[in-house]
Coordinates of C-alpha atoms in Angstrom, one line a residue:
Chain P
X1 CA 15.0 9.5 37.6
X2 CA 11.3 9.2 38.5
X3 CA 9.2 6.3 37.3
X4 CA 6.7 8.8 35.8
X5 CA 9.3 9.8 33.1
X6 CA 9.0 6.3 31.8
X7 CA 5.4 6.1 32.8
X8 CA 3.7 5.8 29.5
X9 CA 5.9 3.1 28.2
X10 CA 5.7 1.2 31.5
X11 CA 2.0 1.3 31.4
X12 CA 1.8 -0.1 27.9
X13 CA 4.4 -2.8 28.8
X14 CA 2.0 -3.9 31.6
X15 CA -0.9 -3.7 29.2
X16 CA 1.0 -5.9 26.7
X17 CA 1.7 -8.4 29.5
X18 CA -2.0 -8.6 30.4
X19 CA -2.9 -9.1 26.8
X20 CA -0.3 -11.8 26.5
X21 CA -2.0 -13.8 29.2
X22 CA -5.3 -13.4 27.3
X23 CA -3.6 -15.0 24.2
X24 CA -2.9 -18.1 26.3
X25 CA -6.5 -18.9 26.9
X26 CA -7.8 -22.1 25.3
X27 CA -11.3 -20.8 24.7
X28 CA -11.4 -17.4 23.2
X29 CA -13.7 -14.9 24.7
X30 CA -13.8 -12.2 22.0
X31 CA -16.2 -9.8 23.6
X32 CA -14.6 -9.8 27.0
X33 CA -11.1 -9.5 25.5
X34 CA -12.1 -6.5 23.5
X35 CA -13.7 -4.8 26.5
X36 CA -10.6 -5.3 28.5
X37 CA -8.2 -4.1 25.7
X38 CA -10.4 -1.1 25.0
X39 CA -10.6 -0.1 28.7
X40 CA -6.8 -0.5 29.1
X41 CA -6.2 1.7 26.0
X42 CA -8.5 4.3 27.3
X43 CA -6.6 4.3 30.6
X44 CA -3.4 4.5 28.6
X45 CA -4.7 7.7 27.0
X46 CA -5.2 9.2 30.5
X47 CA -1.6 8.1 31.5
X48 CA -0.2 9.7 28.4
X49 CA -2.0 12.9 29.1
X50 CA -0.7 12.9 32.7
X51 CA 2.8 12.4 31.5
X52 CA 2.6 15.2 28.9
X53 CA 4.8 17.6 30.8
X54 CA 7.5 15.1 31.9
X55 CA 11.1 16.0 31.1
X56 CA 14.4 14.2 31.5
X57 CA 16.9 11.8 30.2
X58 CA 17.0 8.1 30.9
X59 CA 19.2 5.1 30.2
X60 CA 22.6 6.7 29.9
X61 CA 21.3 9.7 27.9
X62 CA 20.0 7.4 25.1
X63 CA 16.4 8.2 25.8
X64 CA 15.1 11.7 26.1
X65 CA 11.7 12.6 27.4
X66 CA 10.6 16.1 26.4
X67 CA 7.4 17.9 25.2
X68 CA 8.1 16.7 21.6
X69 CA 8.2 13.1 22.5
X70 CA 5.3 13.3 24.9
X71 CA 3.0 14.9 22.4
X72 CA 3.7 12.1 19.9
X73 CA 3.2 9.5 22.7
X74 CA -0.2 11.1 23.4
X75 CA -1.0 10.9 19.6
X76 CA 0.1 7.3 19.5
X77 CA -2.0 6.4 22.6
X78 CA -4.9 8.2 20.9
X79 CA -4.3 6.2 17.7
X80 CA -4.3 2.9 19.6
X81 CA -7.5 3.9 21.4
X82 CA -9.3 4.9 18.2
X83 CA -8.3 1.7 16.4
X84 CA -9.5 -0.5 19.3
X85 CA -12.7 1.6 19.3
X86 CA -13.5 0.4 15.8
X87 CA -12.4 -3.2 16.3
X88 CA -15.3 -4.4 18.5
X89 CA -16.3 -6.8 15.7
X90 CA -13.3 -8.1 13.9
X91 CA -14.8 -10.1 11.1
X92 CA -11.6 -10.4 9.0
X93 CA -9.6 -11.9 11.8
X94 CA -10.2 -15.4 13.2
X95 CA -11.7 -15.3 16.7
X96 CA -8.9 -17.2 18.4
X97 CA -6.5 -14.5 17.0
X98 CA -8.3 -11.5 18.5
X99 CA -6.2 -11.4 21.6
X100 CA -3.0 -11.6 19.6
X101 CA -4.3 -8.7 17.4
X102 CA -4.6 -6.6 20.6
X103 CA -1.2 -7.8 21.9
X104 CA 0.7 -6.9 18.8
X105 CA -1.0 -3.6 18.4
X106 CA 0.2 -2.8 21.9
X107 CA 3.7 -3.9 21.4
X108 CA 3.8 -1.9 18.2
X109 CA 2.6 1.1 20.1
X110 CA 5.4 0.6 22.7
X111 CA 8.0 0.4 19.9
X112 CA 6.8 3.6 18.4
X113 CA 6.7 5.4 21.7
X114 CA 10.3 4.4 22.3
X115 CA 11.1 5.5 18.8
X116 CA 9.9 9.1 19.4
X117 CA 12.0 9.3 22.6
X118 CA 15.2 7.7 21.4
X119 CA 18.2 9.9 20.8
X120 CA 20.8 7.2 20.2
X121 CA 21.3 5.2 17.0
X122 CA 21.1 1.7 18.4
X123 CA 18.0 2.6 20.5
X124 CA 16.4 4.0 17.4
X125 CA 17.1 0.9 15.5
X126 CA 15.8 -1.5 18.1
X127 CA 12.6 0.4 18.8
X128 CA 12.0 0.8 15.0
X129 CA 12.3 -2.9 14.6
X130 CA 10.1 -3.6 17.6
X131 CA 7.3 -1.6 16.0
X132 CA 7.9 -3.0 12.5
X133 CA 8.0 -6.7 13.5
X134 CA 4.6 -6.3 15.3
X135 CA 3.1 -5.0 12.1
X136 CA 4.7 -7.7 10.0
X137 CA 2.8 -10.2 12.1
X138 CA -0.4 -8.2 12.1
X139 CA -0.8 -7.9 8.3
X140 CA -1.0 -11.7 7.5
X141 CA -3.5 -12.3 10.4
X142 CA -6.4 -11.6 8.1
X143 CA -8.3 -14.7 7.2
X144 CA -9.8 -15.7 4.0
X145 CA -8.1 -15.5 0.6
X146 CA -4.4 -15.7 0.1
X147 CA -3.7 -12.0 -0.4
X148 CA -3.1 -11.4 3.3
X149 CA 0.0 -13.6 3.4
X150 CA 1.2 -12.2 0.1
X151 CA 0.9 -8.7 1.5
X152 CA 2.6 -9.8 4.7
X153 CA 5.5 -11.3 2.8
X154 CA 5.9 -8.2 0.6
X155 CA 5.7 -5.9 3.7
X156 CA 8.3 -8.0 5.6
X157 CA 10.9 -8.1 2.8
X158 CA 10.5 -4.5 1.8
X159 CA 10.8 -3.6 5.5
X160 CA 13.8 -5.8 6.1
X161 CA 15.7 -4.5 3.1
X162 CA 15.0 -0.8 4.0
X163 CA 16.1 -1.5 7.6
X164 CA 19.3 -3.0 6.2
X165 CA 19.9 0.2 4.3
X166 CA 19.2 2.2 7.4
X167 CA 21.5 0.1 9.5
X168 CA 24.3 0.3 6.9
X169 CA 23.8 4.1 6.9
X170 CA 23.9 4.2 10.7
X171 CA 27.2 2.3 10.7
X172 CA 28.7 5.0 8.4
X173 CA 27.4 7.7 10.7
X174 CA 29.0 5.9 13.6
X175 CA 32.2 5.6 11.6
X176 CA 32.3 9.3 10.7
X177 CA 31.5 10.7 14.1
X178 CA 32.7 7.9 16.4
X179 CA 29.6 8.1 18.5
X180 CA 26.0 6.8 18.4
X181 CA 24.5 9.7 20.4
X182 CA 22.5 12.2 18.4
X183 CA 23.9 15.1 20.5
X184 CA 27.5 14.1 19.8
X185 CA 26.7 13.6 16.2
X186 CA 25.2 17.0 16.1
X187 CA 28.4 18.5 17.5
X188 CA 30.5 16.8 14.7
X189 CA 28.0 17.6 12.0
X190 CA 30.3 19.8 9.9
X191 CA 32.9 17.0 9.5
X192 CA 30.1 14.5 8.8
X193 CA 28.6 16.6 6.0
X194 CA 32.0 17.3 4.6
X195 CA 33.0 13.6 4.3
X196 CA 31.4 11.6 1.6
X197 CA 30.9 8.7 3.9
X198 CA 28.9 10.8 6.3
X199 CA 26.5 12.1 3.5
X200 CA 26.0 8.6 2.2
X201 CA 25.4 7.4 5.8
X202 CA 22.8 10.1 6.4
X203 CA 20.9 9.4 3.3
X204 CA 20.9 5.6 3.8
X205 CA 19.9 6.1 7.4
X206 CA 16.8 8.0 6.2
X207 CA 15.7 5.0 4.3
X208 CA 14.2 3.3 7.3
X209 CA 11.9 6.2 8.0
X210 CA 11.1 6.7 4.3
X211 CA 9.9 3.1 4.4
X212 CA 7.6 3.8 7.4
X213 CA 6.3 6.9 5.8
X214 CA 6.0 5.3 2.4
X215 CA 8.0 8.0 0.6
X216 CA 9.4 7.3 -2.9
X217 CA 11.5 5.1 -3.5
X218 CA 10.4 3.0 -0.5
X219 CA 6.7 3.2 -1.2
X220 CA 6.0 0.0 -3.1
X221 CA 4.7 -1.9 -0.1
X222 CA 1.9 0.6 0.7
X223 CA -0.8 -0.3 -1.9
X224 CA -0.4 -4.1 -1.4
X225 CA -0.3 -3.9 2.4
X226 CA -3.3 -1.6 2.5
X227 CA -5.3 -3.9 0.3
X228 CA -4.2 -7.1 1.8
X229 CA -4.3 -6.3 5.5
X230 CA -7.4 -6.3 7.8
X231 CA -9.1 -2.9 7.9
X232 CA -8.3 -2.3 11.5
X233 CA -4.6 -3.2 11.0
X234 CA -4.3 -0.9 8.0
X235 CA -6.0 1.9 10.0
X236 CA -3.3 1.6 12.6
X237 CA -0.5 1.5 9.9
X238 CA -2.0 4.5 8.1
X239 CA -2.5 6.7 11.2
X240 CA -0.3 5.9 14.2
X241 CA 2.8 4.6 12.5
X242 CA 2.9 7.6 10.1
X243 CA 2.9 9.9 13.1
X244 CA 5.8 8.1 14.7
X245 CA 7.8 8.2 11.5
X246 CA 7.3 11.9 11.1
X247 CA 8.5 12.4 14.7
X248 CA 11.7 10.6 14.0
X249 CA 12.2 12.2 10.6
X250 CA 12.0 15.6 12.4
X251 CA 14.5 14.5 15.0
X252 CA 17.0 13.4 12.3
X253 CA 16.4 16.3 10.0
X254 CA 17.1 18.7 12.8
X255 CA 20.6 17.3 12.7
X256 CA 21.2 18.7 9.3
X257 CA 19.5 22.0 10.2
X258 CA 22.5 24.3 9.8
X259 CA 24.6 22.6 7.2
X260 CA 22.3 20.6 5.1
X261 CA 22.0 22.2 1.6
X262 CA 22.5 19.0 -0.4
X263 CA 20.6 17.2 2.1
X264 CA 17.6 19.5 1.6
X265 CA 17.9 19.2 -2.2
X266 CA 17.4 15.4 -1.9
X267 CA 14.4 15.9 0.3
X268 CA 12.8 18.4 -2.1
X269 CA 13.3 15.9 -4.9
X270 CA 11.7 13.0 -2.9
X271 CA 8.9 15.2 -1.8
X272 CA 7.9 16.2 -5.3
X273 CA 8.1 12.7 -6.6
X274 CA 6.1 11.3 -3.8
X275 CA 3.3 13.9 -4.1
X276 CA 3.0 13.6 -7.9
X277 CA 3.3 9.8 -8.1
X278 CA 0.9 9.2 -5.2
X279 CA -1.8 11.6 -6.6
X280 CA -1.5 10.5 -10.2
X281 CA -1.7 6.8 -9.5
X282 CA -4.5 7.2 -7.0
X283 CA -6.7 8.5 -9.9
X284 CA -6.9 5.2 -11.6
X285 CA -7.6 3.1 -8.4
X286 CA -10.9 1.3 -8.0
X287 CA -10.3 -0.3 -4.6
X288 CA -10.9 2.2 -1.8
X289 CA -8.0 1.1 0.4
X290 CA -5.6 1.1 -2.5
X291 CA -6.6 4.6 -3.4
X292 CA -6.0 5.6 0.2
X293 CA -2.6 4.0 0.1
X294 CA -1.6 6.2 -2.9
X295 CA -3.1 9.1 -1.1
X296 CA -0.9 8.3 1.9
X297 CA 2.2 8.4 -0.4
X298 CA 1.2 11.8 -1.6
X299 CA 0.6 13.0 2.0
X300 CA 4.0 11.8 3.0
X301 CA 5.3 14.2 0.3
X302 CA 3.3 17.1 1.9
X303 CA 4.7 16.4 5.3
X304 CA 8.3 16.4 3.9
X305 CA 7.7 20.0 2.7
X306 CA 7.5 21.1 6.3
X307 CA 10.4 19.0 7.4
X308 CA 12.8 20.2 4.7
X309 CA 12.4 23.9 5.7
X310 CA 14.4 22.9 8.8
X311 CA 12.9 25.9 10.6
X312 CA 10.7 26.1 13.7
X313 CA 7.6 27.1 11.8
X314 CA 8.0 24.5 9.1
X315 CA 8.7 21.7 11.6
X316 CA 5.8 22.8 13.8
X317 CA 3.5 22.7 10.7
X318 CA 4.8 19.2 10.0
X319 CA 3.8 18.1 13.5
X320 CA 0.4 19.8 13.0
X321 CA -0.1 18.1 9.7
X322 CA 0.9 14.7 11.1
X323 CA -1.6 15.0 13.9
X324 CA -4.3 16.3 11.5
X325 CA -3.5 13.4 9.2
X326 CA -4.0 11.0 12.0
X327 CA -7.5 12.3 12.7
X328 CA -8.7 12.7 9.1
X329 CA -7.3 9.5 7.8
X330 CA -8.8 7.7 10.8
X331 CA -12.2 9.2 10.0
X332 CA -12.1 7.8 6.5
X333 CA -11.0 4.4 7.7
X334 CA -13.7 4.4 10.3
X335 CA -16.3 4.9 7.7
X336 CA -14.7 2.1 5.6
X337 CA -14.8 -0.4 8.5
X338 CA -18.4 0.5 9.2
X339 CA -19.6 0.2 5.6
X340 CA -17.7 -3.1 5.0
X341 CA -18.9 -4.7 8.3
X342 CA -18.2 -8.2 7.0
X343 CA -14.5 -7.2 6.5
X344 CA -14.5 -7.5 2.7
X345 CA -12.5 -5.1 0.5
X346 CA -14.5 -2.2 -0.7
X347 CA -14.5 -0.8 -4.2
X348 CA -15.1 3.0 -4.4
X349 CA -18.3 2.3 -6.4
X350 CA -19.7 0.2 -3.5
X351 CA -20.0 3.4 -1.4
X352 CA -23.0 4.2 -3.6
X353 CA -26.0 5.4 -1.8
X354 CA -24.2 5.9 1.5
X355 CA -26.1 9.1 2.0
X356 CA -29.4 7.2 2.3
X357 CA -27.9 4.2 4.1
X358 CA -26.4 6.3 6.9
X359 CA -26.4 10.1 6.8
X360 CA -24.1 10.3 9.7
X361 CA -21.4 8.1 8.2
X362 CA -21.7 10.0 4.9
X363 CA -21.1 13.2 6.8
X364 CA -18.0 11.8 8.4
X365 CA -16.8 10.5 5.1
X366 CA -17.3 13.8 3.3
X367 CA -15.5 15.7 6.1
X368 CA -12.6 13.2 6.2
X369 CA -12.3 13.2 2.4
X370 CA -12.5 17.0 2.2
X371 CA -9.8 17.3 5.0
X372 CA -7.6 14.9 3.0
X373 CA -8.1 16.9 -0.1
X374 CA -7.5 20.2 1.7
X375 CA -10.8 21.9 1.4
X376 CA -11.4 24.7 3.9
X377 CA -12.4 24.9 6.8
X378 CA -11.0 21.5 7.7
X379 CA -7.8 20.6 9.5
X380 CA -6.4 19.3 6.3
X381 CA -6.7 22.7 4.7
X382 CA -5.2 24.5 7.7
X383 CA -2.3 22.0 7.8
X384 CA -1.5 22.4 4.1
X385 CA -1.8 26.2 4.5
X386 CA 0.8 26.1 7.3
X387 CA 3.1 23.8 5.3
X388 CA 3.0 25.8 2.1
X389 CA 3.4 29.2 3.9
X390 CA 6.5 28.0 5.8
X391 CA 8.0 26.6 2.6
X392 CA 7.2 29.8 0.8
X393 CA 8.9 31.9 3.5
X394 CA 12.0 29.8 2.9
X395 CA 11.9 30.5 -0.8
X396 CA 10.8 27.2 -2.1
X397 CA 8.4 28.7 -4.7
X398 CA 8.5 25.8 -7.2
X399 CA 8.0 23.2 -4.5
X400 CA 4.9 25.1 -3.2
X401 CA 3.6 25.5 -6.8
X402 CA 3.9 21.8 -7.5
X403 CA 2.3 21.0 -4.1
X404 CA -0.6 23.3 -4.9
X405 CA -1.1 21.7 -8.4
X406 CA -1.0 18.3 -6.7
X407 CA -3.7 19.4 -4.3
X408 CA -5.9 20.3 -7.2
X409 CA -5.1 17.0 -8.9
X410 CA -6.0 15.0 -5.8
X411 CA -9.4 16.7 -5.7
X412 CA -10.5 14.6 -8.6
X413 CA -10.2 11.2 -7.0
X414 CA -11.3 12.4 -3.6
X415 CA -14.4 13.9 -5.1
X416 CA -15.1 10.6 -6.9
X417 CA -15.6 9.1 -3.5
X418 CA -18.0 11.9 -2.4
X419 CA -19.8 11.5 -5.7
X420 CA -20.3 7.8 -5.2
X421 CA -21.6 8.4 -1.6
X422 CA -24.0 11.2 -2.4
X423 CA -25.1 11.1 -6.0
X424 CA -25.3 7.5 -6.9
X425 CA -28.4 5.6 -5.9
X426 CA -28.3 2.1 -4.6
X427 CA -30.9 -0.2 -3.1
X428 CA -29.0 -1.4 0.0
X429 CA -30.3 -1.7 3.5
X430 CA -29.4 1.1 6.0
X431 CA -26.4 0.7 8.2
X432 CA -27.0 0.5 11.9
X433 CA -24.6 2.3 14.2
X434 CA -24.3 1.6 17.9
X435 CA -24.6 4.7 20.2
X436 CA -20.8 4.8 21.0
X437 CA -20.0 4.7 17.3
X438 CA -22.4 7.6 16.7
X439 CA -20.6 9.5 19.5
X440 CA -17.3 8.7 17.9
X441 CA -18.6 10.0 14.5
X442 CA -19.7 13.3 16.0
X443 CA -16.5 13.7 18.0
X444 CA -14.3 13.2 14.8
X445 CA -16.4 15.6 12.7
X446 CA -16.2 18.2 15.5
X447 CA -12.4 17.8 15.8
X448 CA -11.9 18.1 12.0
X449 CA -13.9 21.3 11.9
X450 CA -12.9 22.9 15.2
X451 CA -9.2 22.6 14.9
X452 CA -9.4 23.6 11.2
X453 CA -11.0 26.9 12.3
X454 CA -9.1 27.4 15.5
X455 CA -5.7 25.7 15.0
X456 CA -3.8 28.0 17.4
X457 CA -3.8 25.8 20.5
X458 CA -2.3 22.9 18.6
X459 CA 0.1 25.0 16.6
X460 CA 1.4 26.6 19.9
X461 CA 1.9 23.1 21.3
X462 CA 3.7 22.0 18.2
X463 CA 6.0 25.1 18.3
X464 CA 6.8 24.4 21.9
X465 CA 7.6 20.8 21.0
X466 CA 9.9 21.9 18.2
X467 CA 11.7 24.3 20.5
X468 CA 12.4 21.4 22.8
X469 CA 14.2 19.6 19.9
X470 CA 16.0 22.4 18.0
Chain B
X1 CA 49.9 -8.9 6.6
X2 CA 49.3 -5.1 6.5
X3 CA 46.1 -5.4 4.5
X4 CA 44.4 -7.1 7.4
X5 CA 45.3 -4.3 9.7
X6 CA 43.7 -1.5 7.7
X7 CA 40.2 0.0 8.1
X8 CA 39.7 0.2 4.3
X9 CA 40.0 -3.6 3.8
X10 CA 37.1 -4.2 6.1
X11 CA 35.0 -1.3 4.6
X12 CA 35.4 -2.8 1.2
X13 CA 34.5 -6.2 2.5
X14 CA 31.3 -4.8 4.0
X15 CA 30.3 -3.0 0.8
X16 CA 30.9 -6.1 -1.3
X17 CA 28.9 -8.1 1.2
X18 CA 26.1 -5.6 1.2
X19 CA 25.9 -5.4 -2.6
X20 CA 26.0 -9.2 -2.8
X21 CA 23.0 -9.3 -0.4
X22 CA 21.1 -6.7 -2.3
X23 CA 21.8 -8.5 -5.6
X24 CA 20.5 -11.7 -3.9
X25 CA 17.3 -10.0 -2.7
X26 CA 16.6 -8.6 -6.2
X27 CA 17.5 -11.7 -8.2
X28 CA 16.5 -14.7 -6.2
X29 CA 12.9 -16.0 -6.4
X30 CA 13.1 -18.4 -3.5
X31 CA 12.0 -16.7 -0.3
X32 CA 14.5 -18.6 1.9
X33 CA 17.3 -17.4 -0.4
X34 CA 15.9 -13.8 -0.1
X35 CA 16.0 -14.2 3.6
X36 CA 19.6 -15.3 3.6
X37 CA 20.5 -12.3 1.4
X38 CA 18.9 -10.0 3.9
X39 CA 21.0 -11.5 6.6
X40 CA 24.1 -10.9 4.4
X41 CA 23.2 -7.2 4.3
X42 CA 22.7 -7.0 8.0
X43 CA 26.1 -8.7 8.6
X44 CA 27.7 -6.2 6.3
X45 CA 26.5 -3.5 8.7
X46 CA 27.8 -5.5 11.6
X47 CA 31.3 -5.7 10.0
X48 CA 31.2 -1.9 9.5
X49 CA 30.4 -1.3 13.1
X50 CA 33.2 -3.7 14.2
X51 CA 35.7 -2.2 11.9
X52 CA 35.0 1.4 12.9
X53 CA 35.1 0.3 16.4
X54 CA 38.4 -1.4 16.1
X55 CA 40.2 1.4 14.2
X56 CA 38.6 4.7 15.1
X57 CA 36.2 4.7 18.0
X58 CA 37.5 6.1 21.3
X59 CA 35.3 3.9 23.3
X60 CA 36.0 0.3 22.4
X61 CA 32.7 -1.3 23.4
X62 CA 30.1 0.6 21.3
X63 CA 30.5 -1.2 18.0
X64 CA 30.7 -4.6 19.6
X65 CA 27.4 -3.9 21.4
X66 CA 25.9 -2.8 18.2
X67 CA 27.0 -6.0 16.5
X68 CA 25.5 -8.1 19.3
X69 CA 22.2 -6.2 19.1
X70 CA 22.1 -6.6 15.3
X71 CA 22.5 -10.4 15.7
X72 CA 19.7 -10.6 18.2
X73 CA 17.3 -8.5 16.1
X74 CA 18.2 -10.4 13.0
X75 CA 17.3 -13.6 14.8
X76 CA 13.9 -12.3 15.7
X77 CA 13.4 -11.1 12.1
X78 CA 14.4 -14.6 10.8
X79 CA 11.8 -16.2 13.1
X80 CA 9.0 -13.9 11.9
X81 CA 10.0 -14.2 8.2
X82 CA 10.2 -18.0 8.4
X83 CA 6.8 -18.2 10.1
X84 CA 5.2 -16.1 7.4
X85 CA 6.9 -18.2 4.8
X86 CA 5.5 -21.3 6.3
X87 CA 2.0 -19.6 6.3
X88 CA 2.5 -18.8 2.6
X89 CA 3.6 -22.4 1.9
X90 CA 0.5 -23.7 3.5
X91 CA -1.7 -21.6 1.1
X92 CA 0.3 -21.7 -2.1
X93 CA 2.2 -25.0 -1.7
X94 CA 5.3 -23.0 -2.9
X95 CA 7.8 -20.6 -1.5
X96 CA 8.5 -19.0 -4.8
X97 CA 7.9 -15.3 -4.8
X98 CA 6.5 -15.4 -8.4
X99 CA 3.6 -17.4 -7.2
X100 CA 2.5 -14.6 -4.9
X101 CA 1.4 -12.0 -7.4
X102 CA -2.3 -11.5 -6.9
X103 CA -2.0 -7.9 -5.6
X104 CA -1.7 -5.6 -8.6
X105 CA -2.7 -2.1 -9.7

C-alpha cells in the first residue's frame, strides 16, 4: 500500500486539522482564515488530480480506490473549492463561526470522499454519517431569524430516521449474505434477491442514499433546508453531496445488475414520482432557493433514469449528469449569492433588472438555468440526451416519455427566472463583481457550453469509471 | 427455553423495536422523545446484527463490531441532536416540534 492511494483523504484530514486550530483562536480573523482555507482547497484540487489514476484496495479490502472513486473525489474537491470561492464574504454566518464553517465543510468532504471509495457496509455507514453530521451542524449556523434552527432540526431528524432505515436494511443484507463486503454480497446476490428478507434489506438500504439525493419519499427536508440554510451551505448540499450520493447509488445498483427486475421496477416508480412531484411543486414557488430545492428533487429523478438501466452507457450517463448538475447548479447558486450579497433569502421577483445590474451575472444565470432546463447546447441538454437515449435503448419508452414531458413542464418555472432577470425593469444599483469572481463567471459559462458541445472526453472518462465498477 | 435460542425470536424483537421507534418519531411532539425513538430504531438494527452474527455468520466478530460502531455513531448523533435542540430552545423557549413551523410552501 502506498500513501498516495489514500492521498486525497489524508490531505483533507490534514486540512481539517489546520482548520480546527483556526477555530480555537479567541479573536476571529475572517479574511485571513478564508484565504488559508481557499488556498488549501485549491491545493486539494491539485492533489485530487494527481491521485486520479491511483488504484488499489486498502484496510482489509473494505476500501477500494479505482478510477470511479477518484473521479468523484476530484468532483468533490472541485465542489469544495468552488463553494469556498464564493464564501469570501459570509454575511449570513457570524464572524466567529467562519472557521467552523470551513472546518465542517472539509470534514463533510472527507466523509463523502470515503463514501465513494467504500465497498463494505459498515464503512459506507460510518462515512455517510460523517458527511451527514457535518451538514447537520452547518445548516443551523446561519444567523438571524429562527428558520435556520428549524431547518437544522428537520434536516437532522429526517436524516436520522432515514439512516435508521438504511442501517436496518444493511442488517438484513448482512443476515441474508453473512458478509458485509460488497464483493461477497455480489457473489450471493441470487439468494439475496430470492429471499424476502434480502429484498426488504436492499430497499431499506437504499433509503439512506435516497435521503441524500432527495428522492421521493425521502425528499421532505429539501425545501426547508434549502430555504433555511446559509446560501453557501446550501450550495454545498446541492452540488457536492448530490454527486457523492449518485456515486454510491451506482455502486449499490450495480449489485442488482443481473437479477434485479423487481428492484428496477421500484426505481422506475420512484424516478417518475420524483420528477413529476419536483417539477409540479416548483411551479408555485416564489422563493428562489425553494424553487431550486424542488428542481433538485426533479433532477434526482432524472439521474435515477440512468442508474436503473443498470448498463454501462446508462450508468456512465448518470455520472456525466451528476458532474454536469454539479456545475450548472453551482452556477445558479453563485448568481444567487452574488445578487443577495447581504445573505437574505431571495424571491424570484427580486431578480428583476439583473440584466442591467450586472450583464455578466445575468449571462451566467441564463446559462445555468437553461442547462438545468435542458436547453441545447448546454451540458444539461447533453446529459439529458444521454440519459434518455440509454433508457430508450433498454426499452423504457414510458419512462422516457414522462421524463420528456417533465422537461417541458420544468421550462415554465425556469423561464420565469429568466423573464424576471431580463424583461422586468427595476431601479436598483448595479452589482460590483471582483476580478476573480468575473473570472469564475466566465469559466463556468465556458464549461457549460464547451462540455455541452463536446461531451466526449467526459463521457469516455465516465465509461472507463463504470467499467472499473461493473 | 428454546425460544431464547432461536434466530426468529430476536428478529421479531428487532422489528417490534423498530416499529415502536418509528411510531414514536411520528407521534411524539417533544424533540427529546423523538431522539429517544430514533435511538430505539438504531438499537433494533444492532439487535439484528447481533442475532445474525450469533446464529448464522461464519465469522463471529463482524456483527459485534457493527453493534459497537452503531453505538459510537449513535452517541455522536445524540450529541449533535441535543446541541441543536438546545439552540432551538434558546430561540423558541420550547422543544415542542409544533412550535417550529415557519417553513412552509
